[in-house]
mmCIF file of C-alpha atoms and ligand atoms in Angstrom:
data_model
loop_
_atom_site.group_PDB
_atom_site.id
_atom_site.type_symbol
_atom_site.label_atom_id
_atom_site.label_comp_id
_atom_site.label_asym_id
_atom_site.label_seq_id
_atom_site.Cartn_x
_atom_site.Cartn_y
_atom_site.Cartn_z
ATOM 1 C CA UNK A 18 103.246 70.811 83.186
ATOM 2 C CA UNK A 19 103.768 67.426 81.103
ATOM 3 C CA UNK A 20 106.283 65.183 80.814
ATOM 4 C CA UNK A 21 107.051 66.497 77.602
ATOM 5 C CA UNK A 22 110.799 67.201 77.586
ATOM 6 C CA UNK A 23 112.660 69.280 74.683
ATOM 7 C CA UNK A 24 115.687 70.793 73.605
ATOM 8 C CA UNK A 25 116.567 74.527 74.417
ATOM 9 C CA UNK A 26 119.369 76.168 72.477
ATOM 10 C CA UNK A 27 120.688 79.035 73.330
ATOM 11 C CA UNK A 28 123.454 80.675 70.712
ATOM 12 C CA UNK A 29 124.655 84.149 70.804
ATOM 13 C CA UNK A 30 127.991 86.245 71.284
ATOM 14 C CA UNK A 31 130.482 85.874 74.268
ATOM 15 C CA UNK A 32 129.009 87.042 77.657
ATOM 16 C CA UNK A 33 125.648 88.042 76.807
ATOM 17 C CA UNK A 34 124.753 86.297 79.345
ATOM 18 C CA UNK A 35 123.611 82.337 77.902
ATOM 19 C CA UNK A 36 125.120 80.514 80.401
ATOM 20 C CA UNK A 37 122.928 82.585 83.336
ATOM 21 C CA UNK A 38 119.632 81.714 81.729
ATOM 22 C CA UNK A 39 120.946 78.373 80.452
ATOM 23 C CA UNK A 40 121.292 77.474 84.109
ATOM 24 C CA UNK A 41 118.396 79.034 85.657
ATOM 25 C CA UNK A 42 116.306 77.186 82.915
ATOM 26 C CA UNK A 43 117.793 73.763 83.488
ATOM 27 C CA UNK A 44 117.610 74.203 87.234
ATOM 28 C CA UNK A 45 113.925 75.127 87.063
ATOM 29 C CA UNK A 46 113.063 72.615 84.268
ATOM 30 C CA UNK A 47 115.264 69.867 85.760
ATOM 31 C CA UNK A 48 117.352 69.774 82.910
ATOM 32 C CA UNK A 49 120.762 68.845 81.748
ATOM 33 C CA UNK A 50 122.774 72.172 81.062
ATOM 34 C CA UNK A 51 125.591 72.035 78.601
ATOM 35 C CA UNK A 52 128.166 74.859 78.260
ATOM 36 C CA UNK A 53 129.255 73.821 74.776
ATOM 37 C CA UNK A 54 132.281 76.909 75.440
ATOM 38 C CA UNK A 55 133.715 75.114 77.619
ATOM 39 C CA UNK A 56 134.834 72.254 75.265
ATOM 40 C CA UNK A 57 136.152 74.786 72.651
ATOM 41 C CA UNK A 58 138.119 76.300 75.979
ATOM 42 C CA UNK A 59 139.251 72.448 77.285
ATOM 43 C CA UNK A 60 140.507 71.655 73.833
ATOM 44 C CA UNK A 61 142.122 74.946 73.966
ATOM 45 C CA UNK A 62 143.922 74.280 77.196
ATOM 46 C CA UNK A 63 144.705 71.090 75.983
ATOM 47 C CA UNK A 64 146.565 72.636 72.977
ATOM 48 C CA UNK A 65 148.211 75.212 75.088
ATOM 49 C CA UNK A 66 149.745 72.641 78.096
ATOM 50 C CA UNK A 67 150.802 70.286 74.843
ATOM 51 C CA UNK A 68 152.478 73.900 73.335
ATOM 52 C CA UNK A 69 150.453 73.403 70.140
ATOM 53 C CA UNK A 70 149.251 76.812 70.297
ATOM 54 C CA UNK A 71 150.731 80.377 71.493
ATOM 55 C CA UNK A 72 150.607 83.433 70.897
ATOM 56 C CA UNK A 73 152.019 83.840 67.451
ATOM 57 C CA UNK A 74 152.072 80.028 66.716
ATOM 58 C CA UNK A 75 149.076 76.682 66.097
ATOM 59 C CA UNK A 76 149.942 74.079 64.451
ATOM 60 C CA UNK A 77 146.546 72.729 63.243
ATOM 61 C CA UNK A 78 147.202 69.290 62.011
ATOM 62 C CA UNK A 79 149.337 68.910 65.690
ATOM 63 C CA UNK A 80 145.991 69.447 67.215
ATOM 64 C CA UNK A 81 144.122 67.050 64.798
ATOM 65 C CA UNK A 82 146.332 64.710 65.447
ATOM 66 C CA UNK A 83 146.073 64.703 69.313
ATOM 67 C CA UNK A 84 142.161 64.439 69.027
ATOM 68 C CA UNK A 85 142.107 61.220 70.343
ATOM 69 C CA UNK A 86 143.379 61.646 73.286
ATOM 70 C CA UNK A 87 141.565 64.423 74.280
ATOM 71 C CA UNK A 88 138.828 63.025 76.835
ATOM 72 C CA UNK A 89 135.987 65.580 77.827
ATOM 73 C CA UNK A 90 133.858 64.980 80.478
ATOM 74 C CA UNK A 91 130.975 66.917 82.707
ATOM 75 C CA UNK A 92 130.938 65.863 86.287
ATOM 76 C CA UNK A 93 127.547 67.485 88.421
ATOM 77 C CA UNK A 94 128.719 69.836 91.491
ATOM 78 C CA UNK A 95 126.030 69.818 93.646
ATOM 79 C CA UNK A 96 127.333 72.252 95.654
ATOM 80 C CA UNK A 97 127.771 74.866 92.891
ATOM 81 C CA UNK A 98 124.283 73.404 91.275
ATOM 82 C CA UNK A 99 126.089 72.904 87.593
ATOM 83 C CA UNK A 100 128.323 70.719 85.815
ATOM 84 C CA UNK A 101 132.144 70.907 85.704
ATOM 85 C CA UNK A 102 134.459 70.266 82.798
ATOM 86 C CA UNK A 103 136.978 67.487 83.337
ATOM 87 C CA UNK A 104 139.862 67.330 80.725
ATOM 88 C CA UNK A 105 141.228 63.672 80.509
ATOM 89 C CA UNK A 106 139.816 63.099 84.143
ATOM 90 C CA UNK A 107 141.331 66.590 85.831
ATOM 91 C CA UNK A 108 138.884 69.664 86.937
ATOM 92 C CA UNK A 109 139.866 72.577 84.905
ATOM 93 C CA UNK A 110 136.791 74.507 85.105
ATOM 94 C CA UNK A 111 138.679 77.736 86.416
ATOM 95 C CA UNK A 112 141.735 77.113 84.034
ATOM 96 C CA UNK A 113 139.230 77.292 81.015
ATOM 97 C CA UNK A 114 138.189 81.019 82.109
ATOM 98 C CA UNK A 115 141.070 82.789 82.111
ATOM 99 C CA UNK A 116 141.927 85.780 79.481
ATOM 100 C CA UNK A 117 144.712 83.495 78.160
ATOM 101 C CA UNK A 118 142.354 80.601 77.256
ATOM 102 C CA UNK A 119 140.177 83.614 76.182
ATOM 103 C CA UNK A 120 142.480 85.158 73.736
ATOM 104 C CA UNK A 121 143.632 81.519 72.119
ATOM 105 C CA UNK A 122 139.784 79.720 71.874
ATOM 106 C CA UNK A 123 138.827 81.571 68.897
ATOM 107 C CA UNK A 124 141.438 80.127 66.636
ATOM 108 C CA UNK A 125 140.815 76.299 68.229
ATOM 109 C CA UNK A 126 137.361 76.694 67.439
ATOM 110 C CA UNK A 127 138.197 77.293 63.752
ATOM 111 C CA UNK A 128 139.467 74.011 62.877
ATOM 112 C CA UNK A 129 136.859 71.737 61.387
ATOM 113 C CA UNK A 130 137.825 68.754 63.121
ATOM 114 C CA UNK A 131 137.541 69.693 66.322
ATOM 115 C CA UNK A 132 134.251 71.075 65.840
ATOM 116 C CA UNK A 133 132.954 68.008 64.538
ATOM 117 C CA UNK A 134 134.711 65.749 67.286
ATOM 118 C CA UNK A 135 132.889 68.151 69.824
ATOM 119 C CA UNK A 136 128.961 68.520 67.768
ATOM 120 C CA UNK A 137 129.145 64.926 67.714
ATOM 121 C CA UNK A 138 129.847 64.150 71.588
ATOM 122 C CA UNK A 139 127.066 67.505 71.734
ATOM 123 C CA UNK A 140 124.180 65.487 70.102
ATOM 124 C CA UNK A 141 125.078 62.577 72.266
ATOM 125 C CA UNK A 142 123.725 64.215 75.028
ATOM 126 C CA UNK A 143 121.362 65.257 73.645
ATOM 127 C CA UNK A 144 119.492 62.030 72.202
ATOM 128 C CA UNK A 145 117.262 61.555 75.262
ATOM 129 C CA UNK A 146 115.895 65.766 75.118
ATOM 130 C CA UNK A 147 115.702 67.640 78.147
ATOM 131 C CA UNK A 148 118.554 69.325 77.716
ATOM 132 C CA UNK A 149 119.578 73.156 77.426
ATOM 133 C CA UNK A 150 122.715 73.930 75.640
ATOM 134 C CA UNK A 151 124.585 76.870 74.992
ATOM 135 C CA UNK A 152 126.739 77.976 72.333
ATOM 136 C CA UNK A 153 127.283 79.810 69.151
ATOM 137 C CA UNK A 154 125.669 77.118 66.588
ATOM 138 C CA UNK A 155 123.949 74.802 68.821
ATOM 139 C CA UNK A 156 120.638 76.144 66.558
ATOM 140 C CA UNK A 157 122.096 75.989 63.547
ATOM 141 C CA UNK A 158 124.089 72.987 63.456
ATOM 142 C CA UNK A 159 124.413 70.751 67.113
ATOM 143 C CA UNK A 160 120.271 70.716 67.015
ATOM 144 C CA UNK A 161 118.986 72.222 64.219
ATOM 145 C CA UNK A 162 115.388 70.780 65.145
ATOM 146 C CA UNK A 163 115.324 72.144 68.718
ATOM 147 C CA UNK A 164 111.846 73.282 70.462
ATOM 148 C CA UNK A 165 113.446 76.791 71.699
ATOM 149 C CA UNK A 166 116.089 78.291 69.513
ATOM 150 C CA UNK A 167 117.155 81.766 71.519
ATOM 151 C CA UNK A 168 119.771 84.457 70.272
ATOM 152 C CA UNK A 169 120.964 86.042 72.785
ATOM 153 C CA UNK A 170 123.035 89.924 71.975
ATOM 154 C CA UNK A 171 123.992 92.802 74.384
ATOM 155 C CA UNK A 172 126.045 95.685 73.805
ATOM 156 C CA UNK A 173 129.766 94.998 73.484
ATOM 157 C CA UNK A 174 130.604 97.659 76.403
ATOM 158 C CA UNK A 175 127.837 95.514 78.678
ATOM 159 C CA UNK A 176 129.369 92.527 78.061
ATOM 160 C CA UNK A 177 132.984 93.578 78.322
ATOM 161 C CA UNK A 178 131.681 95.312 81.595
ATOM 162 C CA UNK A 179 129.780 92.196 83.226
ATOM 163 C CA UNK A 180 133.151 89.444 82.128
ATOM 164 C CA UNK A 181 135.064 91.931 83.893
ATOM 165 C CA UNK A 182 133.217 92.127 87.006
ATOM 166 C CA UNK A 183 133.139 88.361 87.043
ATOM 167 C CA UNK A 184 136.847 87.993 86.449
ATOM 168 C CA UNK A 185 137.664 90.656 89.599
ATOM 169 C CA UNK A 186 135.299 88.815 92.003
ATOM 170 C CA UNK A 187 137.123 85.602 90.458
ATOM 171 C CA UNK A 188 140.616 87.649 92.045
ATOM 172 C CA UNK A 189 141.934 87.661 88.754
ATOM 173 C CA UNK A 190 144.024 90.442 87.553
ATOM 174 C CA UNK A 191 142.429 92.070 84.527
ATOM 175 C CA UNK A 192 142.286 95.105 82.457
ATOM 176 C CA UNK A 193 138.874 96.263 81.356
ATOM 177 C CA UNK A 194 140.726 97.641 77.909
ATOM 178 C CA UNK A 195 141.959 94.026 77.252
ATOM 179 C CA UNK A 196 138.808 92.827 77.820
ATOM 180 C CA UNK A 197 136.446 94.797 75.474
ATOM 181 C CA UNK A 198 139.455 94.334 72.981
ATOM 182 C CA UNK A 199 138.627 90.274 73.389
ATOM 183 C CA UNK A 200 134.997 90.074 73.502
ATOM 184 C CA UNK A 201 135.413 92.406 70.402
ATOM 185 C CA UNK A 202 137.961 90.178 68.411
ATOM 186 C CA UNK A 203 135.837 86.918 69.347
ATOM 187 C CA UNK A 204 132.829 88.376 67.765
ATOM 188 C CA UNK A 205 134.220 89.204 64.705
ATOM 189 C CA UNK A 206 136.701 85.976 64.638
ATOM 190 C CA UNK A 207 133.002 83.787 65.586
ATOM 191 C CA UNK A 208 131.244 85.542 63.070
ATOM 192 C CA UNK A 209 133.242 85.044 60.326
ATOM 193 C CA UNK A 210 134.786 81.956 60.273
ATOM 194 C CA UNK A 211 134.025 79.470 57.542
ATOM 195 C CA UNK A 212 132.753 76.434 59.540
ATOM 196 C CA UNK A 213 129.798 76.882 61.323
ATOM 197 C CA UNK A 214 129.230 80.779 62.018
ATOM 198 C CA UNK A 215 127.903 82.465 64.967
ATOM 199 C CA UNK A 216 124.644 83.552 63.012
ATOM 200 C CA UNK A 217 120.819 83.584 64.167
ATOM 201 C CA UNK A 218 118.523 80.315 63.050
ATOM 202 C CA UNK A 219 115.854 81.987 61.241
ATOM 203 C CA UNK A 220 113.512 80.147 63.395
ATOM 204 C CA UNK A 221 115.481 81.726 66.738
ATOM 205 C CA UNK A 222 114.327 84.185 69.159
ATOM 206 C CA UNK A 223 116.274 87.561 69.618
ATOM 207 C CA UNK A 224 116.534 88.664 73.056
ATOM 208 C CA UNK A 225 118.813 91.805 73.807
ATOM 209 C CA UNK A 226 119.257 91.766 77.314
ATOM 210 C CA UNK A 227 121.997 95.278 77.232
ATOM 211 C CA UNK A 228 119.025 96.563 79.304
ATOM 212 C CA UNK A 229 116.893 93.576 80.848
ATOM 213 C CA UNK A 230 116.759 92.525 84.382
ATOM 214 C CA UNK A 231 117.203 88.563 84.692
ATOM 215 C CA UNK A 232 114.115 88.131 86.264
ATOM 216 C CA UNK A 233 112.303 90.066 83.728
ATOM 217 C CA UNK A 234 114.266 88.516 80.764
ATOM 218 C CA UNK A 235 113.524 84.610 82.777
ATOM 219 C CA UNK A 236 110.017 85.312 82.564
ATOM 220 C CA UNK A 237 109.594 85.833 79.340
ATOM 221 C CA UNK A 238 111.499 82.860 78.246
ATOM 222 C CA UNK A 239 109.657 80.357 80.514
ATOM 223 C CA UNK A 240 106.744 81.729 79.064
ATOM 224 C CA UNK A 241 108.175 80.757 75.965
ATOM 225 C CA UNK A 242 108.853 77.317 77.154
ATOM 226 C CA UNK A 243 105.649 76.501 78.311
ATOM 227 C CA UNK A 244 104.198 77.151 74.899
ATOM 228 C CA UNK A 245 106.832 74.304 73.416
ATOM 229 C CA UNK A 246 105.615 71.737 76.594
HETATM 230 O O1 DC B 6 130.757 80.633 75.308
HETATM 231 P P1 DC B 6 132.246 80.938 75.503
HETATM 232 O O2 DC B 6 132.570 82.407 75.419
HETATM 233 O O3 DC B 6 132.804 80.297 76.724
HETATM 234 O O4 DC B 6 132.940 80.227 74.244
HETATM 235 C C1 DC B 6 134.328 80.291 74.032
HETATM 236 C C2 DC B 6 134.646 80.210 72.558
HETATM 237 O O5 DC B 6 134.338 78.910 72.037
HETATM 238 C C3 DC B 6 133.922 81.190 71.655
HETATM 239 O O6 DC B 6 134.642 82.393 71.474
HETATM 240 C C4 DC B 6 133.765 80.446 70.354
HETATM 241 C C5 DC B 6 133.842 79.005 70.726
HETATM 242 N N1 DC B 6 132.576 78.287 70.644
HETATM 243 C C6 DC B 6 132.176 77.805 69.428
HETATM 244 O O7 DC B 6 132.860 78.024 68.431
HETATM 245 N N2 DC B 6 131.056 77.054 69.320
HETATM 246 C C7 DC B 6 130.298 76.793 70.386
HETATM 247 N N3 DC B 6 129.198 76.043 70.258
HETATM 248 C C8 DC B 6 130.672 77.301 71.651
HETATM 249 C C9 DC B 6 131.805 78.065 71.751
#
């Protein structure tokens, strides 16, 4: 292999599964792996300890305004073999994936100011390559000139099935119903939103794994790598 080193971007709906390959990739690469989602879900938390958002409320330019103080950071467990997200120097990585974070993220990621606070601090880490990042416009817009551009898509009932299983082994107490209703709302709020839509790069790769095996579906993309390297 050379010493070549690109950018992988992987962009598709919630839990179709990015983060698994995103890691497996960087791990066997010996890459950086950023899970852009959990920024939009720190910001979120933020917003939701500061009672900027609720349920039924968000005040927006409350939000904007607090930008500043809003410190991200991703701190390498090598025990757990990934990054953690610190907000403003605390470990909130199980915070960030619960179904109340879940329900609220949508709307953060809306506001065109936080995306651009968070695509900037994105290419940042980016500048030096060998990186894998995953997201819903990392292809797009974060790295529009990436090597690998993936889109990843599964059924909604898959996905809905495999957060749940993750959120039971987690010992959280969740409703499969709720869920589905989530991963379905996300899609559609993702999709549509004016700044920076979940949509496929024309230059991306479609991978529907409702049916793949990981191994199977890892294959095929380091094939793909090796191409790019
Ligand atoms: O990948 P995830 O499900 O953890 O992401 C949570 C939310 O964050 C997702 O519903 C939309 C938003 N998001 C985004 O708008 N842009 C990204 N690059 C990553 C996530």
């Amino acid at each position: 292999m050379s010493n070549k080193k690109i950018i992988i971007a992987i962009d598709g709906f919630s839990s179709t599964g990015k983060s698994t390959i995103a890691k497996q990739l960087a791990k066997e690469l010996n890459y950086i792996y950023v899970d852009t989602g959990a920024m939009y879900r720190a910001v979120t938390l933020y917003a939701m300890q500061n009672k900027i958002i609720a349920n039924n409320t968000f005040d927006q330019q409350n939000l904007i305004d607090a930008l500043p103080n809003i410190q991200l950071q991703f701190k390498f467990n090598p025990e757990l073999g990934f990054a953690e997200m610190f907000l403003n120097g605390t470990n909130v990585e199980k915070e960030i994936r619960t179904i109340e974070v879940s329900k609220l993220v949508s709307k953060v990621s809306e506001v065109s100011k936080v995306r651009k606070k968070l695509v900037q601090e994105q290419q940042a880490m980016g500048q030096e390559k060998g990186i894998v990042m995953d997201g819903r416009d990392i292809g797009t817009v974060v790295f529009p000139d990436a090597e690998l551009k993936l889109f990843m898509t599964a059924s909604a009932d898959k996905r809905a099935t495999r957060r749940y299983k993750e959120l039971l082994d987690r010992g959280d107490n969740v409703n499969y119903e709720e869920i589905l209703h989530n991963v379905q709302e996300r899609d559609h709020i993702d999709s549509t939103r004016k700044d920076s839509p979940l949509v496929k790069a024309n230059d991306a790769i479609e991978f529907d794994n409702s049916d793949m095996g990981l191994k199977e579906q890892f294959e095929r993309i380091m094939s793909l790598v090796n191409d790019r390297l």
